PDB file of C-alpha atoms in Angstrom:
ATOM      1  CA  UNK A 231       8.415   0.593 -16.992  1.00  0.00           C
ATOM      2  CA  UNK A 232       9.143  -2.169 -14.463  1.00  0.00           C
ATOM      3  CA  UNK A 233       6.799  -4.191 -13.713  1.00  0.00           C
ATOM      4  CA  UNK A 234       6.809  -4.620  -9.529  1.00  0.00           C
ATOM      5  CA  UNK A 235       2.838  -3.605  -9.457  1.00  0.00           C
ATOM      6  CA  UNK A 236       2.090  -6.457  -7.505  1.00  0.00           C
ATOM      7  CA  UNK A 237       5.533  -7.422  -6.005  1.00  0.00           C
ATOM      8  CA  UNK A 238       6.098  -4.560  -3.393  1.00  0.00           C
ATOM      9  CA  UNK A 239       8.786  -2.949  -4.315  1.00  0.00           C
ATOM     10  CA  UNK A 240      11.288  -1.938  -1.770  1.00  0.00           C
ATOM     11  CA  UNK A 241      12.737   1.653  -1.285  1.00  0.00           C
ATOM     12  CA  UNK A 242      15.318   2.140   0.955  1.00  0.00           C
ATOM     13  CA  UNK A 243      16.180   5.231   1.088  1.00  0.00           C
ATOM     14  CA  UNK A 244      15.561   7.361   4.399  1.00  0.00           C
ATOM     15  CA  UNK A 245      14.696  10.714   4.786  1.00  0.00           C
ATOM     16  CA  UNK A 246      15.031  11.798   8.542  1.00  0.00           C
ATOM     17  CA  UNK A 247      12.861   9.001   9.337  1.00  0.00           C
ATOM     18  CA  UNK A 248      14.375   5.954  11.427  1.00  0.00           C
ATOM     19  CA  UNK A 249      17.342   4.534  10.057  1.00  0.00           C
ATOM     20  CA  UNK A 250      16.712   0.970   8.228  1.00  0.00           C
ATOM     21  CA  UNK A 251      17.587  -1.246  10.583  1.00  0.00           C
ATOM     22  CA  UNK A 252      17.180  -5.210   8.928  1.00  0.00           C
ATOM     23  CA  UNK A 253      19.141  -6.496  11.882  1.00  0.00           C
ATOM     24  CA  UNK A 254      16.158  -6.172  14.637  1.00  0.00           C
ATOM     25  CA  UNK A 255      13.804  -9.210  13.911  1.00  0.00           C
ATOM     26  CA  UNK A 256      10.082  -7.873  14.097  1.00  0.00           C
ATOM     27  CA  UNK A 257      11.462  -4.704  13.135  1.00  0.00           C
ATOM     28  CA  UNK A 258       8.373  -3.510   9.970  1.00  0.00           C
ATOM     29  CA  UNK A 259       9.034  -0.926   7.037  1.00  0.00           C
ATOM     30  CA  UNK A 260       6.067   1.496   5.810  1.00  0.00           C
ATOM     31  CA  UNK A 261       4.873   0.745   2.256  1.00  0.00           C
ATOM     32  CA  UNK A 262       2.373   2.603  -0.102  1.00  0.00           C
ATOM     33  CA  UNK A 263       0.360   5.004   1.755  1.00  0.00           C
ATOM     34  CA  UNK A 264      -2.986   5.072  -0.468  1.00  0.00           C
ATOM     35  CA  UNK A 265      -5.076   2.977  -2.218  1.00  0.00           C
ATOM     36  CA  UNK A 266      -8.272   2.490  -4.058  1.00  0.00           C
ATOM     37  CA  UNK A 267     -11.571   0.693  -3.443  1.00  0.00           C
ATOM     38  CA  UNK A 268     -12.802  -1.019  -6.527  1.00  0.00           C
ATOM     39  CA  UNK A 269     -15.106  -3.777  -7.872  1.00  0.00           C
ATOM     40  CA  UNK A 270     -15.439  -5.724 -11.237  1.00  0.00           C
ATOM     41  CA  UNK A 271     -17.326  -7.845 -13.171  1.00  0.00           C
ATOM     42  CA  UNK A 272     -16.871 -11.607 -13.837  1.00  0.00           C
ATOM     43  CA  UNK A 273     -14.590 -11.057 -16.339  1.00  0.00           C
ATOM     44  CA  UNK A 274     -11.307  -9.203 -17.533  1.00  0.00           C
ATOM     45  CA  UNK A 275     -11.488  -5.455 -18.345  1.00  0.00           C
ATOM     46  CA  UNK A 276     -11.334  -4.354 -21.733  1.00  0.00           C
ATOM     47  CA  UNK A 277     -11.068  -1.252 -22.495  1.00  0.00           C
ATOM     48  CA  UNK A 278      -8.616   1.017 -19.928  1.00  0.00           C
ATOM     49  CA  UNK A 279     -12.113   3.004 -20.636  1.00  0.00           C
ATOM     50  CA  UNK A 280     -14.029   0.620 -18.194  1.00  0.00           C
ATOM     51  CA  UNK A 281     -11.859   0.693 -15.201  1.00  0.00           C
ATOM     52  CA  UNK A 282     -12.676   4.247 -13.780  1.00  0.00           C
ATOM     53  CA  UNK A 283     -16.534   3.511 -13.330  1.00  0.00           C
ATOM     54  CA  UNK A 284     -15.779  -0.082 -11.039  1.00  0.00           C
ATOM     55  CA  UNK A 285     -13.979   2.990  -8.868  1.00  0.00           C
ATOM     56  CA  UNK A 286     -16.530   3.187  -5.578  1.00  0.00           C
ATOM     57  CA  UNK A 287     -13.891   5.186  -4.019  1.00  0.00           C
ATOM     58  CA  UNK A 288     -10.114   6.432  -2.235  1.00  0.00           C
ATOM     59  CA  UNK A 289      -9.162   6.171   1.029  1.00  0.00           C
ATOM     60  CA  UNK A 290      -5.484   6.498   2.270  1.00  0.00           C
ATOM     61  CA  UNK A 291      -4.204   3.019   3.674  1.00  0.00           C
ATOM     62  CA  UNK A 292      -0.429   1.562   4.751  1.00  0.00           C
ATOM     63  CA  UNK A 293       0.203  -1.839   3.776  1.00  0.00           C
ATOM     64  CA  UNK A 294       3.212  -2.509   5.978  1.00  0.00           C
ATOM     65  CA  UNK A 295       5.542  -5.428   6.267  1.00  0.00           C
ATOM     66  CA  UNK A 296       6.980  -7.222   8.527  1.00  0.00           C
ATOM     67  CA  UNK A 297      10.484  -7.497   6.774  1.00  0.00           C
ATOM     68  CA  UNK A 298      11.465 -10.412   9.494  1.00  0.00           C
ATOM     69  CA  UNK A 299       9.507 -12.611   8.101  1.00  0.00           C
ATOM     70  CA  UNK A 300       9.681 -11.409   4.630  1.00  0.00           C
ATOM     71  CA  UNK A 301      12.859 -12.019   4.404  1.00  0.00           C
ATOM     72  CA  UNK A 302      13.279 -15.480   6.269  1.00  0.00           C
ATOM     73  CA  UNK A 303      10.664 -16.563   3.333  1.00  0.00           C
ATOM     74  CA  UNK A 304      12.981 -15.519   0.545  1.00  0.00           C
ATOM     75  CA  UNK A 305      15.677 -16.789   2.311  1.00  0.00           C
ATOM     76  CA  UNK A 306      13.516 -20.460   2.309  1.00  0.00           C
ATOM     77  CA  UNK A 307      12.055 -19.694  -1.265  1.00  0.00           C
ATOM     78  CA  UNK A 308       8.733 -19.581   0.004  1.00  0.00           C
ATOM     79  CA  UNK A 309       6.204 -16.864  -0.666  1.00  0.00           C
ATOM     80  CA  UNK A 310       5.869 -14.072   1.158  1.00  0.00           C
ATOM     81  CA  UNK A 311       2.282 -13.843   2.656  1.00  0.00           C
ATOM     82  CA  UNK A 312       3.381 -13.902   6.285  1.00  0.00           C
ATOM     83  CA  UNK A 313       5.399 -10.827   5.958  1.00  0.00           C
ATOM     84  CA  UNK A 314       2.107  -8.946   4.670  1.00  0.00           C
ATOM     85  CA  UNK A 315      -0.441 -10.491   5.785  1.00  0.00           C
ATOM     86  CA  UNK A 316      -0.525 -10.076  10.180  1.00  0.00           C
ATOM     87  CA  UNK A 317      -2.693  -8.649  11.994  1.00  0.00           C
ATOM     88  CA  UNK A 318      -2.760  -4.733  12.066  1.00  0.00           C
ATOM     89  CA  UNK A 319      -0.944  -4.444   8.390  1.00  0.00           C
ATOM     90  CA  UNK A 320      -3.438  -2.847   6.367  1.00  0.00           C
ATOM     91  CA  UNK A 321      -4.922   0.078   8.570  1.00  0.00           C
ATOM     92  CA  UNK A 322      -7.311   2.087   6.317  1.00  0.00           C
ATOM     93  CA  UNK A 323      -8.848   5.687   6.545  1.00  0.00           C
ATOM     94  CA  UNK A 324     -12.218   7.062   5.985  1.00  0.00           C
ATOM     95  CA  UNK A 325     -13.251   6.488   2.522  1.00  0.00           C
ATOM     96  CA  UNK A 326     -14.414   8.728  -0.248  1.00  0.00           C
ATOM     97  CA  UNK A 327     -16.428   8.540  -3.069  1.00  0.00           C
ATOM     98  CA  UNK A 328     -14.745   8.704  -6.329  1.00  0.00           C
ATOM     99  CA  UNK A 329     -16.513  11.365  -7.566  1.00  0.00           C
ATOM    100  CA  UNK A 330     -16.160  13.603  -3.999  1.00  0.00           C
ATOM    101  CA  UNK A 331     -12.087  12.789  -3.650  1.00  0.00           C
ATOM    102  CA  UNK A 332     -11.691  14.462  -6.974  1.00  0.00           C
ATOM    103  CA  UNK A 333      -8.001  13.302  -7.274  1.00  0.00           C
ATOM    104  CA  UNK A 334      -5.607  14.641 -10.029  1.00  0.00           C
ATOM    105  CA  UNK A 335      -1.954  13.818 -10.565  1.00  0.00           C
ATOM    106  CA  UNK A 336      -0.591  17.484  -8.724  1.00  0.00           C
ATOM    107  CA  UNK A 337      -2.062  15.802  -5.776  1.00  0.00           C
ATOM    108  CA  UNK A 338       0.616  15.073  -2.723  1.00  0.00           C
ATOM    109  CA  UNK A 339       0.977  11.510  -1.170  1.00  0.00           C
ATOM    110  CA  UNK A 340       2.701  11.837   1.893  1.00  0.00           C
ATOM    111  CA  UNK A 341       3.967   9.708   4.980  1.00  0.00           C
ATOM    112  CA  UNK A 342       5.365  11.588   8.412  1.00  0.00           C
ATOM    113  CA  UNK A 343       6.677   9.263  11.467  1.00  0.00           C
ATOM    114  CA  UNK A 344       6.920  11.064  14.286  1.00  0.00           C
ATOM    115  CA  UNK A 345       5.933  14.437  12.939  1.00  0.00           C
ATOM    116  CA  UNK A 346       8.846  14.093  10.440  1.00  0.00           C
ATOM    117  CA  UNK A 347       8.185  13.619   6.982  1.00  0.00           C
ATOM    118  CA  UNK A 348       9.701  10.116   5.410  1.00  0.00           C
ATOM    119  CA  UNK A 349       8.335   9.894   1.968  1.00  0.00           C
ATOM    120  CA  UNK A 350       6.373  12.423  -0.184  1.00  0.00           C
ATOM    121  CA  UNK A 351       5.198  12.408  -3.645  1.00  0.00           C
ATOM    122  CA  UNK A 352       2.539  13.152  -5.823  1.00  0.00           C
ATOM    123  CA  UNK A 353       0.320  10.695  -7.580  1.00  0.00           C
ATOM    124  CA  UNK A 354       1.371  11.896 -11.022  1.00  0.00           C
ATOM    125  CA  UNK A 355       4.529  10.099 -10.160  1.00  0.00           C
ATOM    126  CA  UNK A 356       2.604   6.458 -10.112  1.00  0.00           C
ATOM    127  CA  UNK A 357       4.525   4.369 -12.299  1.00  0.00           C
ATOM    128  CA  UNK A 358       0.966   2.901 -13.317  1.00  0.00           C
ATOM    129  CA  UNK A 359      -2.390   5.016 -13.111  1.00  0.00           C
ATOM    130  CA  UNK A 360      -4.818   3.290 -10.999  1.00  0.00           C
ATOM    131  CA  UNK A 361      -7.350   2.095 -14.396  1.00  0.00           C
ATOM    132  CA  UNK A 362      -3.405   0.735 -15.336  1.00  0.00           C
ATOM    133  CA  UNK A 363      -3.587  -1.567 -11.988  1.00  0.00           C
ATOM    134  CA  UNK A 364      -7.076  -2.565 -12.099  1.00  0.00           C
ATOM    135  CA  UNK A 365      -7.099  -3.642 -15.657  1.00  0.00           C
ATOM    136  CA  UNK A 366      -3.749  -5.620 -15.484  1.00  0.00           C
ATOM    137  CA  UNK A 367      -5.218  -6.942 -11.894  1.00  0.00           C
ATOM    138  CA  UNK A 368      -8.366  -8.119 -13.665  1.00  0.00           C
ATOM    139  CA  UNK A 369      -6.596 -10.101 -15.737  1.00  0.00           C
ATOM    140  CA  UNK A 370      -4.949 -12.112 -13.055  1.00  0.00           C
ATOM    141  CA  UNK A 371      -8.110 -11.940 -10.198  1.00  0.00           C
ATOM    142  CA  UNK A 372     -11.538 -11.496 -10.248  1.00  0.00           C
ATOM    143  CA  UNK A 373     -12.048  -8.326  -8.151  1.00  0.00           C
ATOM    144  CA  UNK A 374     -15.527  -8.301  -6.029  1.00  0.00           C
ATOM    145  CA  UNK A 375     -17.292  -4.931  -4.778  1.00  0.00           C
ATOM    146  CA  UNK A 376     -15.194  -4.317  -1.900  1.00  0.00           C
ATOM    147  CA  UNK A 377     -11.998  -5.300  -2.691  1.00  0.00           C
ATOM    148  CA  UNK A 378      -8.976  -2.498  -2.234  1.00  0.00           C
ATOM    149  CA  UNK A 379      -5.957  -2.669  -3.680  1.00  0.00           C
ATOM    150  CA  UNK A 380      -3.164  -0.496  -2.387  1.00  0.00           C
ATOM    151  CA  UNK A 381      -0.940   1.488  -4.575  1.00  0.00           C
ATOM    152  CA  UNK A 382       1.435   4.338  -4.595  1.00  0.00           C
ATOM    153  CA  UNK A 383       4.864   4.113  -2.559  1.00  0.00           C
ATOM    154  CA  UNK A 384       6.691   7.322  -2.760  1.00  0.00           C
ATOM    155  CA  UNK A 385      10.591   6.786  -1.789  1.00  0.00           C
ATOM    156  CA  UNK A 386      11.185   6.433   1.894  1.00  0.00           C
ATOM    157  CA  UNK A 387      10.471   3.424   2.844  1.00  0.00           C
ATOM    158  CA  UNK A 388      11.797   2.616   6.679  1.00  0.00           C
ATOM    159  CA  UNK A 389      11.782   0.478   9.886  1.00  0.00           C
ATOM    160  CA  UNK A 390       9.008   1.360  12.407  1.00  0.00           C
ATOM    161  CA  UNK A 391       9.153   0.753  16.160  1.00  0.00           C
ATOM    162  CA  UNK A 392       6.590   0.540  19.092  1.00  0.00           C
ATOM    163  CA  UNK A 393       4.846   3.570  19.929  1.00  0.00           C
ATOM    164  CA  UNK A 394       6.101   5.751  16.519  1.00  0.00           C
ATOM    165  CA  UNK A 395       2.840   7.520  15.545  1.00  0.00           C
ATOM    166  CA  UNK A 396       2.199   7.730  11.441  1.00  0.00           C
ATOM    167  CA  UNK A 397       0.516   9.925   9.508  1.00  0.00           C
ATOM    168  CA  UNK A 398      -0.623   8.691   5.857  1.00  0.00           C
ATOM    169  CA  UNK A 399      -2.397  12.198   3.414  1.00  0.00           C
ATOM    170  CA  UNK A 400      -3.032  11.840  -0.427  1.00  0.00           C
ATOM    171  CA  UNK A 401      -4.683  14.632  -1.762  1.00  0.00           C
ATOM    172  CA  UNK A 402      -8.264  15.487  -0.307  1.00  0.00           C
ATOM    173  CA  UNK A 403      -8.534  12.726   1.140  1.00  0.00           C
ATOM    174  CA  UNK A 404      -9.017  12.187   4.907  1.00  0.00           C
ATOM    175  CA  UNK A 405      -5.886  11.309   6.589  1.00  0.00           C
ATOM    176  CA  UNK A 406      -4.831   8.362   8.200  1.00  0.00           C
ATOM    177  CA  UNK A 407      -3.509   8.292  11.673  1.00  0.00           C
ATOM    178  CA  UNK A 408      -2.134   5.326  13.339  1.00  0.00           C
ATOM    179  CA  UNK A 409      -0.126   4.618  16.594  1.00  0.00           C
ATOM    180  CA  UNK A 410       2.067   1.194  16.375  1.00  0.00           C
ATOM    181  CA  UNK A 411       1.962  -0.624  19.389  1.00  0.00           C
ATOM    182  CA  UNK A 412       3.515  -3.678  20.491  1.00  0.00           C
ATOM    183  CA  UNK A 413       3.177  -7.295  18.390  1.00  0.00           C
ATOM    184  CA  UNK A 414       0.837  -9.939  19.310  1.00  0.00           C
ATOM    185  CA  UNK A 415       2.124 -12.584  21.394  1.00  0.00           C
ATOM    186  CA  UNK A 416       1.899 -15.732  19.180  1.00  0.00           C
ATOM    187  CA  UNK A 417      -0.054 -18.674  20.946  1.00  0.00           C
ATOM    188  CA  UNK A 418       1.419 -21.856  21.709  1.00  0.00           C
ATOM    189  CA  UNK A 419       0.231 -24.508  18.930  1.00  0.00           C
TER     190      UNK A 419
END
């Protein structure tokens, strides 16, 4: 398995969604529709056994980038926290209980743009099963009540643009609908 858990990996590939389009500077790609709420003790997790009970819940969430900036901070070497990390880039659905969302690996994740369909896949295809993430996480963070981590990026992967309307599913879960609008105007420093 390759190990890009925590790296975001990229998927290029388009499936009647908008082209990818690097070129256009502010220009943002979806990644990983869905994600889970989860909270830990002080401490790493050992077993895999104690991961699914620090599972409050699912909700389906985008984590989307702004590959602009993203890329000018490879380009520089630097990390890449601005490209994730702007305001608007983690939208998040209603959440479930884990014991209500009742999630199994047949289970559909799905992202349409538009009304078309871009990437779709089904949680059984999850390179890493979600007590997987958490335990490897726990050994790198400590994870407080609250915390979400998002995971699960079917191929896909594309530019959005202002006024393209999403629509994140996985499983029973609620869905997530979200209308992009225009970026912030950064303030003068």
């Amino acid at each position: 398995r390759v190990d890009e858990r925590f790296v975001g990996a990229e998927h290029d590939q388009s499936r009647g969604c908008a082209d990818a389009d690097d070129e256009h500077p502010g220009s943002q790609r979806i990644e990983r529709p869905g994600m889970t709420a989860a909270a830990r003790p002080d401490q790493p997790l050992h077993p895999i056994d104690d991961a699914p009970r620090l599972i409050f819940g699912y909700a389906v969430g985008l984590d989307l980038t702004r590959r602009d900036l993203q890329g000018a901070a490879k380009k520089a070497g630097q990390p890449w926290e601005t490209g994730k990390g702007f305001d608007g880039s983690a939208p998040v659905g209603d959440l479930l209980s884990r014991v209500d969302a009742r999630l199994a690996p047949q289970d559909t994740i799905a992202l349409s743009v538009n009304g078309a369909e871009c990437q779709r896949g089904t949680l059984g295809q999850m390179i890493w099963s979600v007590p997987e993430i958490l335990v490897e996480l726990s050994q790198l963070f400590v994870l407080h009540p609250g915390d979400l981590v998002f995971t699960g990026t079917p191929a896909g992967v594309g530019p959005l643009r202002v006024g393209d309307r999403l629509e994140a599913r996985a499983g029973r879960l609620p869905p997530l609908s979200v209308l992009i609008g225009p970026a912030r105007e950064e303030e003068p420093r």
